Tab-separated table of C-alpha atoms in Angstrom:
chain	number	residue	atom	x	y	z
K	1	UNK	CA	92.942	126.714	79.710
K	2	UNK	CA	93.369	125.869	83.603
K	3	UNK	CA	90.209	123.606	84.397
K	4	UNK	CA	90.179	119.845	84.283
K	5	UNK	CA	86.527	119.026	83.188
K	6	UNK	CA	85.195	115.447	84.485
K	7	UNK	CA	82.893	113.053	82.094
K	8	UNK	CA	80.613	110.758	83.125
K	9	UNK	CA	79.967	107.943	80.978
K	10	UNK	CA	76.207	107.286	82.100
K	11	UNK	CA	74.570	106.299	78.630
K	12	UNK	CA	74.617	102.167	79.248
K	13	UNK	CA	71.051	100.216	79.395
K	14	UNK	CA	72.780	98.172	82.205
K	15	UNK	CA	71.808	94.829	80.720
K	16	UNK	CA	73.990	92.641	83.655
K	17	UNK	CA	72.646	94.742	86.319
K	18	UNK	CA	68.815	94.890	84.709
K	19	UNK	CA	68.567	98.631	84.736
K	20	UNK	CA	70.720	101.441	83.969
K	21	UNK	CA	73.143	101.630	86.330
K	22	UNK	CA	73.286	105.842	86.266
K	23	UNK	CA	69.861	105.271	88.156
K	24	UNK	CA	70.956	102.615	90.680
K	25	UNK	CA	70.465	104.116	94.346
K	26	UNK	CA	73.398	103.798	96.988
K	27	UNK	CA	73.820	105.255	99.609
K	28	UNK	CA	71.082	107.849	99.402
K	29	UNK	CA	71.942	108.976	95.819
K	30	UNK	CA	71.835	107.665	92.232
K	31	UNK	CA	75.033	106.394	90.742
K	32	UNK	CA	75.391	108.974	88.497
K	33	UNK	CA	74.906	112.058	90.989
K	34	UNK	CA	77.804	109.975	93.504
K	35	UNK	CA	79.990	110.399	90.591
K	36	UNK	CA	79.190	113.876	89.696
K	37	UNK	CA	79.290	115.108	93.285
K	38	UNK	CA	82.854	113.006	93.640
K	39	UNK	CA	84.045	114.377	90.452
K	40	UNK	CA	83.333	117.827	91.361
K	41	UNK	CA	84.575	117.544	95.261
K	42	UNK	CA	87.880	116.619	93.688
K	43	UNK	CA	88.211	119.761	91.741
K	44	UNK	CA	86.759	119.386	88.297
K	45	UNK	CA	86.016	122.553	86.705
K	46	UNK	CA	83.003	121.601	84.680
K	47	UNK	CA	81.682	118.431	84.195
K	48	UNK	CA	80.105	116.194	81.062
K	49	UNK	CA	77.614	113.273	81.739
K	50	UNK	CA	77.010	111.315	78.600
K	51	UNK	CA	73.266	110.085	78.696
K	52	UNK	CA	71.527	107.655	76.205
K	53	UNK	CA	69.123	104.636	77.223
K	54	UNK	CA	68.066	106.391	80.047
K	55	UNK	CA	68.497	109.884	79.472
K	56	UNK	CA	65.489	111.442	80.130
K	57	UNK	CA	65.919	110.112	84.637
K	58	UNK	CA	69.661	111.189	84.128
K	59	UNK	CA	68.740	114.697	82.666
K	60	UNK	CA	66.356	114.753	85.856
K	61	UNK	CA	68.794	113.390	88.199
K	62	UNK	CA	70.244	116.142	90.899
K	63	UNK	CA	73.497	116.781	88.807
K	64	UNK	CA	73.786	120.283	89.643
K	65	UNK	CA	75.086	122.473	87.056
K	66	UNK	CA	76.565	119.547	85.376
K	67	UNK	CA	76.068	119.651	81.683
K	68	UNK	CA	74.146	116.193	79.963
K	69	UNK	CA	75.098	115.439	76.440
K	70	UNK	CA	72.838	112.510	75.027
K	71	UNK	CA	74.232	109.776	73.069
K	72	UNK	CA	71.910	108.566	70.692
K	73	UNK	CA	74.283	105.839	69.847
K	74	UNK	CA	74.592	104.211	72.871
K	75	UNK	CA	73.938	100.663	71.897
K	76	UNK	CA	77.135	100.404	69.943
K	77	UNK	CA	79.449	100.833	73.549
K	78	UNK	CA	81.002	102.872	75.282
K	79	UNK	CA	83.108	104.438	72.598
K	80	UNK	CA	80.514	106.299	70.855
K	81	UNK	CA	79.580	107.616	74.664
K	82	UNK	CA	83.272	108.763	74.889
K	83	UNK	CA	83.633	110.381	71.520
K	84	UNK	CA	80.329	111.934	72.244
K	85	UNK	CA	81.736	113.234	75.456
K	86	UNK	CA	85.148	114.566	74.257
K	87	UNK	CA	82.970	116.581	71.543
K	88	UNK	CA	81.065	118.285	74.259
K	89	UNK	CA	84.770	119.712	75.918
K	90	UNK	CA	85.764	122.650	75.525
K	91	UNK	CA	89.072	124.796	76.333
K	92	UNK	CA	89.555	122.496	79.570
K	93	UNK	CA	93.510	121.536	80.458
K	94	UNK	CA	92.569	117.638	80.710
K	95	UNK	CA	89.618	115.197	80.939
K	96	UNK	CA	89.158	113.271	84.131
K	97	UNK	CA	86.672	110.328	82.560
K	98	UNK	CA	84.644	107.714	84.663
K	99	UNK	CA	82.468	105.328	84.231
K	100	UNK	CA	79.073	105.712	86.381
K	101	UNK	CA	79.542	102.441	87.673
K	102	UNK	CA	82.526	103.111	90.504
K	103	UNK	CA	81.457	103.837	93.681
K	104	UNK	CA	84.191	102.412	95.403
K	105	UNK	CA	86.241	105.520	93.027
K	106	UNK	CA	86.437	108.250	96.141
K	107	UNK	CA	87.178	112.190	95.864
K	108	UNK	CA	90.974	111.030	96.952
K	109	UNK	CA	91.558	109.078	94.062
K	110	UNK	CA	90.225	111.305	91.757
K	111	UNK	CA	92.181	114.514	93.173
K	112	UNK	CA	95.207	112.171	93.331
K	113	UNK	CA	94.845	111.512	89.465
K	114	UNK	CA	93.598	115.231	88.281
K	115	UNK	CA	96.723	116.541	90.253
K	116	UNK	CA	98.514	116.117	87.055
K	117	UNK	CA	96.468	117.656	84.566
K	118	UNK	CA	98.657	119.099	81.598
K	119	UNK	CA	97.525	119.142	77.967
K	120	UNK	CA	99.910	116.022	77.121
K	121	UNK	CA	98.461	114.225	80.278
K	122	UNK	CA	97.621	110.114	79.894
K	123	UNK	CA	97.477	109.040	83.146
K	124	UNK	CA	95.282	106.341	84.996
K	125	UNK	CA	94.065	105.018	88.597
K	126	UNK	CA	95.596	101.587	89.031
K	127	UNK	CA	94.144	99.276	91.819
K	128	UNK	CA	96.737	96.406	92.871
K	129	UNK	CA	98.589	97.294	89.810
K	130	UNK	CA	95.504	96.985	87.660
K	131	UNK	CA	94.499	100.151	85.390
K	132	UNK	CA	90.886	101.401	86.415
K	133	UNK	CA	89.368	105.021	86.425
K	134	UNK	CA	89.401	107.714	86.168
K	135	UNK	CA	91.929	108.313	83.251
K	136	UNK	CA	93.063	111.455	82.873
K	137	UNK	CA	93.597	112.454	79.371
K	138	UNK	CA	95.416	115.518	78.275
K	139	UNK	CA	93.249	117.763	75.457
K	140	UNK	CA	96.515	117.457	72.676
K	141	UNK	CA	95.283	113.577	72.918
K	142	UNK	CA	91.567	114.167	72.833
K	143	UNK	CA	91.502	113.965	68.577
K	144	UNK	CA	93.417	110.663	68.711
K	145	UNK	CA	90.802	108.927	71.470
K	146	UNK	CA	88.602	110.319	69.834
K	147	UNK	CA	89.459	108.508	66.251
K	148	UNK	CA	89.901	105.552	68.011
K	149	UNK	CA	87.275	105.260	70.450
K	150	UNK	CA	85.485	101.953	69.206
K	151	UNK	CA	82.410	99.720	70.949
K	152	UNK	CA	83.102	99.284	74.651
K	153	UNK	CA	86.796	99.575	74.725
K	154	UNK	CA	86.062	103.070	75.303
K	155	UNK	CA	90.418	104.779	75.439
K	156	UNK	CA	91.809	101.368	75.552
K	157	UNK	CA	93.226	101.302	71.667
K	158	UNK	CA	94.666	104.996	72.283
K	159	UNK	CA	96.158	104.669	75.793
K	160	UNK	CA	97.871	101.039	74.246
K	161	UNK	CA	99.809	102.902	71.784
K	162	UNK	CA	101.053	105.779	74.439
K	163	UNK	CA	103.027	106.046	77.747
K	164	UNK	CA	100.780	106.215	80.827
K	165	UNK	CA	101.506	107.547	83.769
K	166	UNK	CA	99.881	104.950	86.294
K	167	UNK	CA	98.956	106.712	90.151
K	168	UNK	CA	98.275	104.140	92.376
K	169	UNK	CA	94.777	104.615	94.268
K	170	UNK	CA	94.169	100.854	96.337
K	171	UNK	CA	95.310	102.838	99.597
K	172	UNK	CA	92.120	105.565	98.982
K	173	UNK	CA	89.748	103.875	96.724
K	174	UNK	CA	88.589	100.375	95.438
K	175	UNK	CA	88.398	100.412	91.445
K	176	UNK	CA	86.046	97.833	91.423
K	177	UNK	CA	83.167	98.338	88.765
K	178	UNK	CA	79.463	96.945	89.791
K	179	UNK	CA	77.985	95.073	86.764
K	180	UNK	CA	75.321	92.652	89.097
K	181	UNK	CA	73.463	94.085	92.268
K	182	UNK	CA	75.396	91.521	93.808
K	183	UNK	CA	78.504	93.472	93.578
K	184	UNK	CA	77.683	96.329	95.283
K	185	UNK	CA	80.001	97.114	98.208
């Protein structure tokens, strides 16, 4: 129990954007393989992508050996995509989770965060003193996101009720999701 595994929540239709944004290109890769390769440069063990209205493209996607979960109950938010993902762990240390829609997120701010990995972990990203991702959450705290993971709050209910260690990132990274192609950096 020494790894910190990274999930990818990638199961969204992308409604806002008008596709699913694990398949928007940037910068010569899809969003979701950005975030796995970021994920992974910063030192995550194994990594989880949660797939659902586009899972098929995201199974496809170059994603190395990451593992893809599907969620067949994407629809109902990001929750179920987060539960679905915590189920897929296994004896990792801590959970670096981000949404596929960060590509302002670099490898800096997600080595920054994982540097604390412990199995009582809660720890976020904050952005001018705004929480963002990823949040780091220790495994003794997966079965109480888990329980509480609801429509697209995702951890929100869970991480309310606990202390969270906050790392600021706005010096290395720009926590900024994209929800419009207008918003891309």
């Amino acid at each position: 129990m020494t790894s910190v595994a990274g999930l990818v929540l990638a199961a969204g239709e992308g409604r806002r954007y008008g596709m699913p944004k694990a398949l928007v290109p940037y910068h010569g890769r899809l969003f979701v393989e950005s975030t796995v390769d970021r994920l992974r440069a910063a030192g995550c063990a194994r990594i989880v992508v949660v797939a659902g209205a586009a899972a098929d493209q995201v199974r496809a996607a170059d994603l190395g050996d990451a593992d893809v979960v599907e969620n067949p109950d994407w629809p109902t938010g990001m929750g179920s995509s987060l539960r679905r993902g915590i189920e897929a762990l296994q004896e990792e240390l801590a959970v670096a989770v981000m949404t596929v829609d960060l590509p302002g997120v670099t490898t800096a701010a997600i080595a920054r965060v994982i540097a604390l990995a412990d199995p009582e972990v809660l720890a976020a990203a904050t952005y001018h003193g705004k929480r963002g991702h990823p949040v780091l959450i220790g495994r003794e705290h997966w079965q109480g996101v888990h329980e509480l993971a609801q429509g697209d709050a995702g951890a929100r209910a869970y991480l309310r009720r606990h202390d969270v260690t906050e790392i600021a990132c706005e010096d290395v990274a720009d926590g900024q999701d994209v929800d419009r192609p207008e918003d891309l950096p």
